[in-house]
Amino acid sequence: MCLKMEQLLIDAERIKSLEIQGATNIAINAIQFLSDFAKRLKSDNLEKCFENLYKAVDILIDTRPTEPAMKNGLKFIMSKLEKEKESCYAEFISDVIEKYKNQYYNMLQTAKKRIAIIGARRIPDVDKKIYVMTHCHSSLVTAILLEAKSQNKNFKVINTETQPRLQGRKTANKLVDAGIEVTHVVDSAMRWAVRHFEVNLIIIGADSITSEGTIINKIGSRLLALVAHEEHVPFYVASPLLKYNPETNLGILETIEMRDPKEVWEKPPEGIEVLNPAFETVSRRYIDGLITEAGIFASSHVPNYFEKWYPEMV
Ligand code: RUB
């Protein structure tokens, strides 16, 4: 295997192993890895260059199968590049990729800023302490909470540890560093915590959104949504529209990533099957609102908003 590809495989492994985690971080890093890879292709001719780029895109997409923000980004860059192919010389391909990588990166960052501001407004500004609960680690949810903190809102966060990889600790660390009070519980205490603290609001992130408005997020998300339903706690999902998977509109089902069972149990006794689903679906009927860059609305409206906000990506 050529050296250029070897580095890409190392980069891809950083996503697969969860060293880089969370849909937005995955998308940002994957487009950067593609751009870095393109820079290493400078000696290839145009056809060879495109062949290698498509190979790299497939490798990156395969790292985490439930990540439309990454897939949409890589496809956006490649479709823009295809349009410029006729007038493009091989040595300038990396410049074109860099340009569209930056464009997609800016879309993600702009969306995040807007979501932080819109989402923070859902945390009431009252004297009595508000309890907000979240699950796993979502940079969008963290951005909302940091924004609310910067507005001096009086709230505390309850967060789950998120087995088997404990991404909840990342959330807890980030929030506590910003001076936000945090209580950390095991996943199976989620119902207990909602009742015990009389949680006012639950906000989780998303990895994928389907055309029916189903969201897919870390395993345990549906459980939390059901608890919210039972306890009458408003349940919100914070996500840029860029996590919409347009293929679901064509009838294709979103894939749920199954991860290595060793993450759950390194050496189980013989005869025990260990399963490790990374994500699960949350049906739109349990979601009070999707917090997006275009505002807060029912998750089933996503295809329309996506088309309106990102016509080039349809
Ligand atoms: C992370 C996870 C996050 C979403 C949203 O799962 O489920 O809630 O990816 O993240 P994993 P963000 O750790 O398996 O990647 O809001 O940062 O896009």
CSV table of N, CA, C and O in Angstrom, one decimal, residues 165-205:
chain,number,residue,atom,x,y,z
A,165,ARG,N,-18.1,3.2,26.7
A,165,ARG,CA,-16.9,4.0,26.5
A,165,ARG,C,-16.9,5.3,27.3
A,165,ARG,O,-16.0,6.1,27.2
A,166,LEU,N,-17.9,5.5,28.2
A,166,LEU,CA,-17.9,6.5,29.2
A,166,LEU,C,-17.7,8.0,28.6
A,166,LEU,O,-17.0,8.8,29.2
A,167,GLN,N,-18.4,8.2,27.5
A,167,GLN,CA,-18.3,9.6,26.9
A,167,GLN,C,-18.9,10.6,27.8
A,167,GLN,O,-18.6,11.8,27.7
A,168,GLY,N,-19.7,10.2,28.8
A,168,GLY,CA,-20.4,11.1,29.7
A,168,GLY,C,-19.3,11.8,30.6
A,168,GLY,O,-19.6,13.0,31.0
A,169,ARG,N,-18.2,11.2,30.8
A,169,ARG,CA,-17.1,11.8,31.6
A,169,ARG,C,-16.6,13.1,30.8
A,169,ARG,O,-16.2,14.1,31.5
A,170,LYS,N,-16.6,13.0,29.5
A,170,LYS,CA,-16.1,14.1,28.7
A,170,LYS,C,-17.0,15.3,28.9
A,170,LYS,O,-16.6,16.4,29.1
A,171,THR,N,-18.3,15.0,28.9
A,171,THR,CA,-19.3,16.0,29.1
A,171,THR,C,-19.2,16.6,30.5
A,171,THR,O,-19.1,17.9,30.6
A,172,ALA,N,-19.1,15.8,31.5
A,172,ALA,CA,-19.0,16.3,32.9
A,172,ALA,C,-17.7,17.1,33.0
A,172,ALA,O,-17.8,18.2,33.6
A,173,ASN,N,-16.6,16.7,32.4
A,173,ASN,CA,-15.3,17.5,32.5
A,173,ASN,C,-15.5,18.9,31.9
A,173,ASN,O,-15.1,19.9,32.5
A,174,LYS,N,-16.1,18.9,30.7
A,174,LYS,CA,-16.2,20.2,30.0
A,174,LYS,C,-17.1,21.1,30.8
A,174,LYS,O,-16.8,22.3,30.8
A,175,LEU,N,-18.2,20.6,31.3
A,175,LEU,CA,-19.1,21.5,32.0
A,175,LEU,C,-18.5,22.0,33.3
A,175,LEU,O,-18.6,23.2,33.6
A,176,VAL,N,-17.9,21.1,34.0
A,176,VAL,CA,-17.4,21.5,35.3
A,176,VAL,C,-16.2,22.5,35.1
A,176,VAL,O,-16.1,23.5,35.9
A,177,ASP,N,-15.5,22.4,34.1
A,177,ASP,CA,-14.4,23.3,33.7
A,177,ASP,C,-15.0,24.7,33.5
A,177,ASP,O,-14.3,25.7,33.7
A,178,ALA,N,-16.2,24.8,33.0
A,178,ALA,CA,-16.9,26.1,32.7
A,178,ALA,C,-17.6,26.6,33.9
A,178,ALA,O,-18.4,27.6,33.8
A,179,GLY,N,-17.5,25.9,35.1
A,179,GLY,CA,-18.2,26.3,36.3
A,179,GLY,C,-19.6,25.9,36.4
A,179,GLY,O,-20.4,26.5,37.2
A,180,ILE,N,-20.0,24.9,35.6
A,180,ILE,CA,-21.4,24.4,35.7
A,180,ILE,C,-21.4,23.3,36.7
A,180,ILE,O,-20.6,22.4,36.7
A,181,GLU,N,-22.5,23.3,37.6
A,181,GLU,CA,-22.6,22.2,38.5
A,181,GLU,C,-23.1,20.9,37.8
A,181,GLU,O,-24.0,21.0,37.0
A,182,VAL,N,-22.4,19.8,38.1
A,182,VAL,CA,-22.8,18.5,37.4
A,182,VAL,C,-23.0,17.4,38.4
A,182,VAL,O,-22.2,17.3,39.4
A,183,THR,N,-24.0,16.6,38.2
A,183,THR,CA,-24.1,15.3,38.9
A,183,THR,C,-24.1,14.2,37.9
A,183,THR,O,-24.8,14.3,36.9
A,184,HIS,N,-23.2,13.3,38.1
A,184,HIS,CA,-22.9,12.2,37.1
A,184,HIS,C,-23.5,10.9,37.7
A,184,HIS,O,-23.3,10.5,38.8
A,185,VAL,N,-24.3,10.2,36.8
A,185,VAL,CA,-25.0,9.0,37.3
A,185,VAL,C,-24.7,7.8,36.3
A,185,VAL,O,-24.4,8.1,35.1
A,186,VAL,N,-24.8,6.6,36.7
A,186,VAL,CA,-24.7,5.5,35.7
A,186,VAL,C,-26.0,5.5,34.8
A,186,VAL,O,-27.0,6.0,35.2
A,187,ASP,N,-25.9,4.9,33.7
A,187,ASP,CA,-27.0,4.9,32.7
A,187,ASP,C,-28.3,4.4,33.3
A,187,ASP,O,-29.3,4.9,33.1
A,188,SER,N,-28.1,3.3,34.1
A,188,SER,CA,-29.3,2.6,34.6
A,188,SER,C,-30.0,3.5,35.7
A,188,SER,O,-31.1,3.1,36.1
A,189,ALA,N,-29.4,4.6,36.1
A,189,ALA,CA,-30.0,5.4,37.1
A,189,ALA,C,-30.8,6.6,36.4
A,189,ALA,O,-31.2,7.5,37.1
A,190,MET,N,-30.9,6.5,35.1
A,190,MET,CA,-31.5,7.7,34.4
A,190,MET,C,-32.9,8.0,34.9
A,190,MET,O,-33.3,9.1,35.0
A,191,ARG,N,-33.7,6.9,35.1
A,191,ARG,CA,-35.1,7.2,35.5
A,191,ARG,C,-35.1,7.7,36.9
A,191,ARG,O,-35.8,8.7,37.3
A,192,TRP,N,-34.3,7.1,37.8
A,192,TRP,CA,-34.2,7.5,39.2
A,192,TRP,C,-33.8,9.0,39.2
A,192,TRP,O,-34.4,9.8,39.9
A,193,ALA,N,-32.8,9.4,38.4
A,193,ALA,CA,-32.3,10.8,38.4
A,193,ALA,C,-33.4,11.8,38.0
A,193,ALA,O,-33.5,12.8,38.6
A,194,VAL,N,-34.1,11.4,36.9
A,194,VAL,CA,-35.2,12.3,36.4
A,194,VAL,C,-36.2,12.6,37.6
A,194,VAL,O,-36.6,13.7,37.8
A,195,ARG,N,-36.5,11.5,38.3
A,195,ARG,CA,-37.5,11.7,39.4
A,195,ARG,C,-36.9,12.4,40.6
A,195,ARG,O,-37.5,13.3,41.2
A,196,HIS,N,-35.7,11.9,41.0
A,196,HIS,CA,-35.1,12.4,42.2
A,196,HIS,C,-34.8,13.9,42.1
A,196,HIS,O,-35.0,14.7,43.1
A,197,PHE,N,-34.3,14.4,41.0
A,197,PHE,CA,-34.0,15.8,40.8
A,197,PHE,C,-35.1,16.6,40.3
A,197,PHE,O,-35.0,17.8,40.1
A,198,GLU,N,-36.2,15.9,39.9
A,198,GLU,CA,-37.3,16.6,39.3
A,198,GLU,C,-36.8,17.4,38.1
A,198,GLU,O,-37.0,18.6,38.0
A,199,VAL,N,-36.1,16.7,37.2
A,199,VAL,CA,-35.5,17.3,36.0
A,199,VAL,C,-36.5,18.1,35.2
A,199,VAL,O,-37.6,17.7,35.0
A,200,ASN,N,-36.1,19.3,34.8
A,200,ASN,CA,-37.0,20.2,34.1
A,200,ASN,C,-37.0,20.1,32.6
A,200,ASN,O,-37.9,20.4,31.9
A,201,LEU,N,-35.8,19.6,32.1
A,201,LEU,CA,-35.6,19.6,30.7
A,201,LEU,C,-34.5,18.6,30.3
A,201,LEU,O,-33.5,18.5,31.0
A,202,ILE,N,-34.7,17.9,29.2
A,202,ILE,CA,-33.7,16.9,28.8
A,202,ILE,C,-33.3,17.4,27.4
A,202,ILE,O,-34.1,17.7,26.5
A,203,ILE,N,-32.0,17.4,27.1
A,203,ILE,CA,-31.5,17.8,25.8
A,203,ILE,C,-30.4,16.8,25.4
A,203,ILE,O,-29.4,16.6,26.2
A,204,ILE,N,-30.5,16.1,24.3
A,204,ILE,CA,-29.5,15.2,23.8
A,204,ILE,C,-29.1,15.6,22.4
A,204,ILE,O,-29.7,16.5,21.8
A,205,GLY,N,-28.0,15.1,21.9
A,205,GLY,CA,-27.5,15.3,20.6
A,205,GLY,C,-28.1,14.3,19.6
A,205,GLY,O,-29.0,13.5,19.9
